[in-house]
Coordinates of C-alpha atoms in Angstrom, one line a residue:
M180 CA 0.0 0.0 0.0
L181 CA 2.9 2.4 0.8
D182 CA 4.3 1.6 -2.7
L183 CA 0.9 2.4 -4.3
L184 CA 0.8 5.7 -2.5
H185 CA 4.5 6.4 -3.3
I186 CA 5.3 6.8 0.4
A187 CA 8.8 5.8 1.4
A188 CA 8.2 5.8 5.2
L189 CA 5.7 6.7 7.9
R190 CA 6.3 8.7 11.0
H191 CA 6.5 6.7 14.2
G192 CA 3.6 6.8 16.6
V193 CA 3.8 7.7 20.3
S194 CA 4.3 5.2 23.1
G195 CA 2.0 4.3 26.0
D196 CA 5.1 3.9 28.2
P197 CA 5.6 7.2 30.1
K198 CA 9.3 6.5 30.3
S199 CA 9.7 6.2 26.5
P200 CA 11.4 9.1 24.7
A201 CA 8.3 9.0 22.4
A202 CA 5.8 8.9 25.3
A203 CA 2.3 10.1 24.5
N204 CA 1.3 13.5 25.7
Y205 CA -1.2 13.8 28.5
D206 CA -0.6 17.4 29.3
E207 CA -3.8 19.4 28.3
A208 CA -1.7 22.5 27.9
K209 CA 0.2 20.8 25.0
A210 CA -2.8 19.1 23.4
G211 CA -3.8 21.6 20.8
P212 CA -5.6 21.2 18.4
S213 CA -2.7 21.9 16.0
S214 CA -4.9 23.7 13.6
P215 CA -8.6 24.9 13.6
L216 CA -11.1 22.1 13.1
P217 CA -12.9 22.2 9.7
D218 CA -16.2 24.0 9.8
P219 CA -19.0 21.5 9.4
L220 CA -21.3 24.3 8.3
K221 CA -19.2 25.6 5.4
L222 CA -19.4 24.1 1.9
K223 CA -16.3 23.3 0.0
D224 CA -16.8 26.4 -2.1
G225 CA -16.8 28.5 1.1
A226 CA -20.5 29.3 1.2
A227 CA -22.2 29.0 4.6
V228 CA -24.7 26.3 5.3
T229 CA -27.6 28.3 6.5
S230 CA -30.5 25.8 6.4
A231 CA -31.3 22.2 7.0
D232 CA -32.0 21.8 3.3
I233 CA -28.5 22.8 2.4
W234 CA -27.1 20.4 5.0
W235 CA -29.1 17.4 3.7
R236 CA -28.7 18.2 0.0
Q237 CA -25.0 19.3 -0.1
R238 CA -22.8 19.6 3.0
R239 CA -23.6 16.2 4.6
Q240 CA -22.7 14.4 1.4
E241 CA -19.4 16.4 1.1
I242 CA -18.4 15.3 4.6
A243 CA -19.5 11.7 4.0
D244 CA -17.5 11.6 0.7
D245 CA -14.4 12.9 2.3
Y246 CA -14.6 10.3 5.1
E247 CA -15.0 7.5 2.5
T248 CA -12.2 8.7 0.3
E249 CA -9.6 9.7 2.9
V250 CA -10.4 7.8 6.2
Y251 CA -12.6 4.7 6.2
G252 CA -12.7 3.8 2.5
H253 CA -15.4 3.3 -0.1
M254 CA -17.6 0.3 0.2
P255 CA -17.4 -1.4 -3.2
S256 CA -20.4 -2.4 -5.4
G257 CA -21.5 -6.0 -5.5
V258 CA -21.1 -6.8 -1.8
P259 CA -23.3 -9.9 -1.3
L260 CA -26.1 -9.7 1.2
P261 CA -26.1 -12.4 3.8
T262 CA -28.8 -15.1 4.0
W263 CA -29.7 -15.6 7.7
T264 CA -30.3 -18.9 9.3
V265 CA -31.2 -19.6 13.0
L266 CA -28.8 -22.3 14.2
A267 CA -30.1 -22.7 17.7
K268 CA -32.6 -21.4 20.3
A269 CA -32.2 -21.6 24.0
A270 CA -34.2 -20.4 27.0
E271 CA -32.0 -18.8 29.7
R272 CA -32.1 -16.5 32.7
V273 CA -30.0 -13.4 32.2
G274 CA -29.5 -12.2 35.7
G275 CA -33.1 -12.4 37.0
V276 CA -34.8 -12.1 33.6
A277 CA -36.3 -15.0 31.7
A278 CA -35.1 -14.7 28.1
L279 CA -34.9 -16.6 24.8
T280 CA -31.7 -16.5 22.9
R281 CA -31.2 -17.2 19.2
H282 CA -27.9 -17.9 17.5
L283 CA -27.8 -17.0 13.8
I284 CA -25.4 -17.3 10.9
G285 CA -25.6 -14.9 8.0
R286 CA -23.9 -16.4 5.0
A287 CA -22.6 -14.0 2.4
A288 CA -21.5 -15.8 -0.7
K289 CA -19.7 -14.9 -3.9
A290 CA -17.9 -16.9 -6.6
G291 CA -18.0 -20.1 -4.7
A292 CA -16.6 -18.6 -1.5
S293 CA -18.5 -17.3 1.5
V294 CA -18.3 -15.5 4.9
D295 CA -20.4 -16.6 7.8
I296 CA -21.5 -13.7 10.1
R297 CA -22.4 -14.6 13.7
L298 CA -25.3 -12.7 15.3
T299 CA -26.9 -13.5 18.7
I300 CA -30.3 -12.1 19.7
T301 CA -31.6 -12.3 23.3
L302 CA -35.2 -11.2 23.8
P303 CA -37.4 -11.1 27.0
A304 CA -39.4 -14.2 27.3
G305 CA -43.1 -13.8 26.8
A306 CA -43.0 -10.3 25.2
K307 CA -46.5 -9.4 24.0
K308 CA -45.3 -6.9 21.3
P309 CA -42.2 -6.1 19.3
V310 CA -39.4 -4.8 21.5
P311 CA -36.6 -2.3 21.0
V312 CA -33.1 -3.7 20.7
I313 CA -29.6 -2.6 21.5
L314 CA -27.0 -4.1 19.1
L315 CA -23.5 -4.4 20.6
L316 CA -20.5 -4.7 18.3
A317 CA -17.9 -7.0 19.9
P318 CA -15.9 -10.2 19.1
D319 CA -16.9 -13.5 20.7
P320 CA -20.0 -12.6 22.7
A321 CA -19.7 -15.8 24.9
K322 CA -16.5 -14.4 26.5
L323 CA -18.1 -11.0 26.9
H324 CA -20.9 -12.5 29.0
V325 CA -18.4 -13.5 31.7
S326 CA -17.3 -9.9 32.3
S327 CA -20.3 -7.8 31.4
A328 CA -23.8 -7.4 32.8
W329 CA -25.0 -5.3 29.9
R330 CA -27.5 -7.8 28.6
E331 CA -29.2 -8.0 32.0
L332 CA -29.5 -4.2 32.2
V333 CA -31.0 -4.1 28.8
L334 CA -33.4 -7.0 29.3
K335 CA -34.6 -5.5 32.6
K336 CA -35.9 -2.5 30.6
G337 CA -38.0 -4.9 28.4
W338 CA -35.7 -4.5 25.5
G339 CA -33.7 -7.0 23.5
A340 CA -29.9 -7.4 23.5
A341 CA -28.2 -8.4 20.2
E342 CA -24.5 -9.0 19.7
L343 CA -22.7 -9.0 16.3
D344 CA -19.4 -10.9 16.3
V345 CA -17.5 -8.3 14.2
Y346 CA -14.5 -10.6 13.7
S347 CA -16.8 -13.0 11.8
V348 CA -17.4 -10.1 9.4
Q349 CA -13.8 -9.1 9.0
P350 CA -10.8 -10.3 11.0
D351 CA -8.9 -7.7 12.9
S352 CA -5.6 -8.0 11.1
G353 CA -3.9 -6.4 8.1
A354 CA -2.6 -9.9 7.2
D355 CA -6.3 -10.9 6.9
L356 CA -7.4 -8.3 4.4
A357 CA -7.6 -11.0 1.8
N358 CA -10.2 -12.8 4.0
G359 CA -13.5 -11.7 5.6
I360 CA -16.0 -9.7 3.7
I361 CA -13.3 -7.4 2.3
G362 CA -11.4 -10.3 0.8
L363 CA -14.5 -12.0 -0.4
V364 CA -15.6 -9.0 -2.4
A365 CA -12.1 -8.4 -3.8
G366 CA -11.6 -12.0 -4.7
G367 CA -8.6 -12.1 -2.4
K368 CA -6.8 -9.3 -4.4
P369 CA -5.0 -6.5 -2.5
R370 CA -6.9 -3.4 -1.8
E371 CA -6.7 -0.2 -3.8
P372 CA -6.0 3.0 -1.7
G373 CA -9.6 4.1 -1.7
D374 CA -11.1 0.7 -0.7
W375 CA -12.8 0.1 2.6
G376 CA -11.0 -1.0 5.8
A377 CA -12.2 -3.1 8.8
L378 CA -14.1 -0.2 10.5
R379 CA -16.3 0.3 7.4
A380 CA -16.7 -3.5 7.0
W381 CA -17.8 -3.9 10.6
A382 CA -20.3 -1.1 10.1
W383 CA -21.5 -2.9 7.0
G384 CA -22.0 -6.0 9.1
A385 CA -24.1 -3.9 11.6
S386 CA -26.3 -2.7 8.8
R387 CA -26.9 -6.3 7.7
A388 CA -27.9 -7.1 11.3
M389 CA -30.4 -4.3 11.0
D390 CA -31.7 -5.8 7.8
Y391 CA -32.4 -8.9 9.8
F392 CA -34.2 -7.0 12.5
E393 CA -36.5 -5.5 9.9
S394 CA -37.6 -9.0 9.0
D395 CA -38.1 -10.2 12.6
L396 CA -41.7 -9.6 13.9
A397 CA -40.5 -9.9 17.5
I398 CA -38.2 -6.8 17.1
D399 CA -39.3 -3.2 16.7
S400 CA -36.8 -2.3 14.0
G401 CA -37.8 1.4 14.3
R402 CA -36.3 1.5 17.8
V403 CA -32.8 0.0 17.5
G404 CA -29.7 1.4 19.2
I405 CA -26.1 0.5 18.5
A406 CA -23.1 0.3 21.0
G407 CA -19.4 -0.5 20.9
H408 CA -16.3 0.0 23.1
S409 CA -12.8 1.0 22.0
R410 CA -12.1 0.0 18.4
F411 CA -15.7 -1.3 18.3
G412 CA -16.8 2.1 19.6
K413 CA -15.2 3.6 16.5
A414 CA -17.2 1.1 14.4
A415 CA -20.4 1.9 16.2
L416 CA -19.9 5.6 15.4
V417 CA -19.2 4.8 11.7
A418 CA -22.3 2.6 11.5
M419 CA -24.4 5.3 13.1
A420 CA -23.1 7.9 10.7
Y421 CA -23.8 5.9 7.6
D422 CA -27.0 4.0 8.5
P423 CA -29.9 6.3 9.4
R424 CA -31.9 3.5 10.8
Y425 CA -30.2 3.5 14.2
V426 CA -32.1 5.6 16.7
V427 CA -29.4 6.1 19.3
A428 CA -25.7 5.2 19.9
F429 CA -23.4 4.4 22.8
V430 CA -19.9 5.2 21.7
S431 CA -17.5 4.1 24.5
S432 CA -13.8 5.1 24.6
S433 CA -13.5 5.3 20.8
G434 CA -10.5 7.6 20.8
A435 CA -8.5 8.5 17.7
G436 CA -10.1 7.3 14.5
G437 CA -13.4 7.5 16.3
A438 CA -14.7 10.5 18.3
A439 CA -11.3 12.0 19.4
P440 CA -10.0 14.8 17.1
L441 CA -7.0 13.8 15.1
R442 CA -5.7 17.4 15.2
R443 CA -5.2 17.0 19.0
N444 CA -1.9 15.8 20.6
F445 CA -3.2 13.7 23.5
G446 CA -2.8 10.0 23.8
E447 CA -3.0 8.0 20.6
R448 CA -2.0 9.9 17.5
I449 CA -2.7 9.4 13.8
E450 CA 0.8 7.8 13.4
N451 CA -0.3 5.0 15.7
L452 CA -3.5 4.4 13.6
A453 CA -1.3 4.1 10.5
A454 CA 1.1 1.6 12.0
A455 CA 1.1 -2.1 11.1
S456 CA -1.2 -3.1 13.9
E457 CA -4.1 -0.7 13.0
Y458 CA -3.8 0.5 9.4
H459 CA -6.2 -2.1 8.2
W460 CA -9.0 -0.3 10.0
F461 CA -8.9 2.5 7.5
A462 CA -8.6 3.1 3.8
G463 CA -5.1 3.0 2.3
N464 CA -5.4 6.7 1.6
F465 CA -5.4 7.4 5.3
L466 CA -1.7 6.4 5.5
K467 CA -0.8 9.7 3.7
Y468 CA -1.6 11.6 6.8
A469 CA 1.2 9.8 8.7
G470 CA 3.7 10.2 5.9
P471 CA 4.0 13.2 3.6
L472 CA 0.9 14.9 5.1
T473 CA -0.3 15.4 8.7
A474 CA -3.7 15.4 10.5
D475 CA -3.9 19.1 9.7
D476 CA -4.2 18.2 6.0
L477 CA -7.3 16.1 6.5
P478 CA -10.4 17.6 5.0
V479 CA -12.5 16.3 8.0
D480 CA -12.1 15.6 11.7
S481 CA -14.0 13.7 14.3
H482 CA -16.6 16.3 15.1
E483 CA -17.9 15.9 11.5
L484 CA -18.3 12.2 11.9
I485 CA -20.5 12.9 14.9
A486 CA -22.3 15.5 12.8
L487 CA -23.2 12.8 10.3
C488 CA -25.3 11.3 13.0
A489 CA -27.3 14.5 13.6
P490 CA -30.0 15.0 14.7
R491 CA -30.0 11.5 16.3
P492 CA -28.8 11.1 19.9
V493 CA -25.2 9.9 20.6
F494 CA -23.9 9.1 24.1
M495 CA -20.1 9.3 24.5
G496 CA -18.4 7.6 27.4
A497 CA -14.8 7.0 28.6
G498 CA -12.8 6.2 31.8
L499 CA -10.3 8.2 33.8
T500 CA -7.6 5.9 35.2
G501 CA -5.8 4.2 32.5
D502 CA -8.0 5.5 29.7
G503 CA -6.0 8.6 28.8
W504 CA -5.0 7.0 25.5
V505 CA -8.5 7.6 24.1
D506 CA -8.6 11.4 25.0
A507 CA -11.9 11.8 26.8
R508 CA -11.7 15.6 26.8
G509 CA -11.1 15.5 23.0
M510 CA -14.2 13.4 22.5
F511 CA -16.2 15.9 24.6
L512 CA -14.8 18.8 22.6
A513 CA -15.7 17.1 19.3
Q514 CA -19.3 16.8 20.5
V515 CA -19.2 20.5 21.3
A516 CA -17.9 21.2 17.8
A517 CA -20.7 19.1 16.3
G518 CA -23.3 21.0 18.2
P519 CA -24.0 23.7 15.6
V520 CA -25.2 21.0 13.1
Y521 CA -27.5 19.5 15.7
R522 CA -28.9 23.0 16.4
L523 CA -29.4 23.6 12.7
L524 CA -31.4 20.5 12.4
G525 CA -33.6 21.4 15.4
A526 CA -32.0 19.3 18.1
R527 CA -30.0 20.4 21.2
G528 CA -26.4 19.3 21.3
L529 CA -24.6 19.0 24.6
G530 CA -26.1 22.2 25.9
T531 CA -22.7 23.1 27.5
A532 CA -19.1 23.7 26.5
T533 CA -17.8 22.9 30.0
M534 CA -16.8 19.3 30.5
P535 CA -18.8 17.8 33.4
P536 CA -16.9 16.5 36.5
V537 CA -15.9 12.9 36.5
G538 CA -18.9 10.7 37.4
T539 CA -21.4 13.3 36.3
A540 CA -23.5 12.6 33.2
S541 CA -24.4 15.5 30.8
T542 CA -27.6 14.2 29.2
D543 CA -29.8 17.2 28.6
G544 CA -29.4 17.2 24.8
A545 CA -29.2 14.8 21.9
L546 CA -25.5 14.6 22.6
A547 CA -24.5 13.2 25.9
F548 CA -21.2 12.6 27.8
R549 CA -20.0 10.9 30.9
Q550 CA -16.5 10.1 32.1
H551 CA -16.4 7.5 34.9
A552 CA -13.6 7.1 37.4
G553 CA -12.5 3.6 36.2
G554 CA -10.3 2.4 33.4
H555 CA -10.7 1.3 29.8
T556 CA -14.2 -0.2 30.2
P557 CA -17.8 0.7 29.3
E558 CA -19.3 -1.0 32.3
P559 CA -19.8 2.0 34.7
N560 CA -21.5 4.0 31.9
W561 CA -24.0 1.4 30.7
P562 CA -26.7 2.4 33.3
F563 CA -26.4 6.1 32.3
F564 CA -26.5 5.3 28.6
L565 CA -29.6 3.2 29.0
A566 CA -31.3 5.9 31.1
F567 CA -30.5 8.3 28.2
A568 CA -31.6 5.9 25.5
R569 CA -34.9 5.3 27.2
R570 CA -36.1 8.7 26.2
Y571 CA -35.8 7.6 22.6
L572 CA -36.5 3.8 22.7
D573 CA -39.6 3.9 25.0
R574 CA -41.5 6.5 23.2
P575 CA -43.8 5.6 20.2
R576 CA -42.0 4.8 17.0

């Protein structure tokens, strides 16, 4: 990919080791941003976006196109849709809630090869009408159940809890770009610089899960939320931005490449995202910004990815101790910068430009934020997100 882009070398990323000469910055006074954030309400020709009509007809598409070309990649034509099969059903108790869990496989096939996408759906037993659902993007849901009580919290509200095994959509490795849905569509050939990466592929998988929800009479597909943590928080935000069917999102500790501005110098930097361990999340073109160009040259930044979700509600969360890598303040500031788009579309953004104290949730608007006192985990924020989401999922469709 570097050869295709005529890049001889990339800049080195920062280190999470505070003793390293290249240690990441955690001093807010040095965080920047290094240049002004792009104006989400200014067209490429410089004209101001003064109405919702101009946003929907022009500006929103400009931003979406820039993200596809320069950051996440274009989804190619001819991506096969999966055919879903229920493999197993099981009655279980999730915490104190009686539930019925279905395990599904969605097989996407092309030219004699296929990808099997794993989806698990747990619904309250005996529900009398279609229920809202929260879809969590995560690998290997069975392991997640050992450490997380999120399904119990969701089911206690009378909603369903669904889990998409994103690694069954696309493996999390640059060496595996010839596999998964990306490799299936490309016939195993190497990517071109503008082709999609894993984050866009995981978001595609989330949209295919939504397709299934629309066919399931037990699910109210008009009231579906999406959630993800860390790299899967990035994917949840991308899915929310590109699929208008999601009603609400929980984006946890998504950091750089998600909700944290790339123009800030705090925690993980763009050079880390372009390194061998993470470059496959993005389009090949993204590597340019860790080589001959910098984050300042990007035509977009994270506040505009959030703006693509407007006016739908988005809850951002992060930890404090041990979660500095994801730049919680930067994610909050990105929400503030997306606020003008929300207001233009008739919704309230955060309603404040002052970051709330640790442990305090700011949930008055369609954009919400809470930083908990723990580490790199979404668990302390689940109850606050679900209380926020209830405003949108419990009201009539």
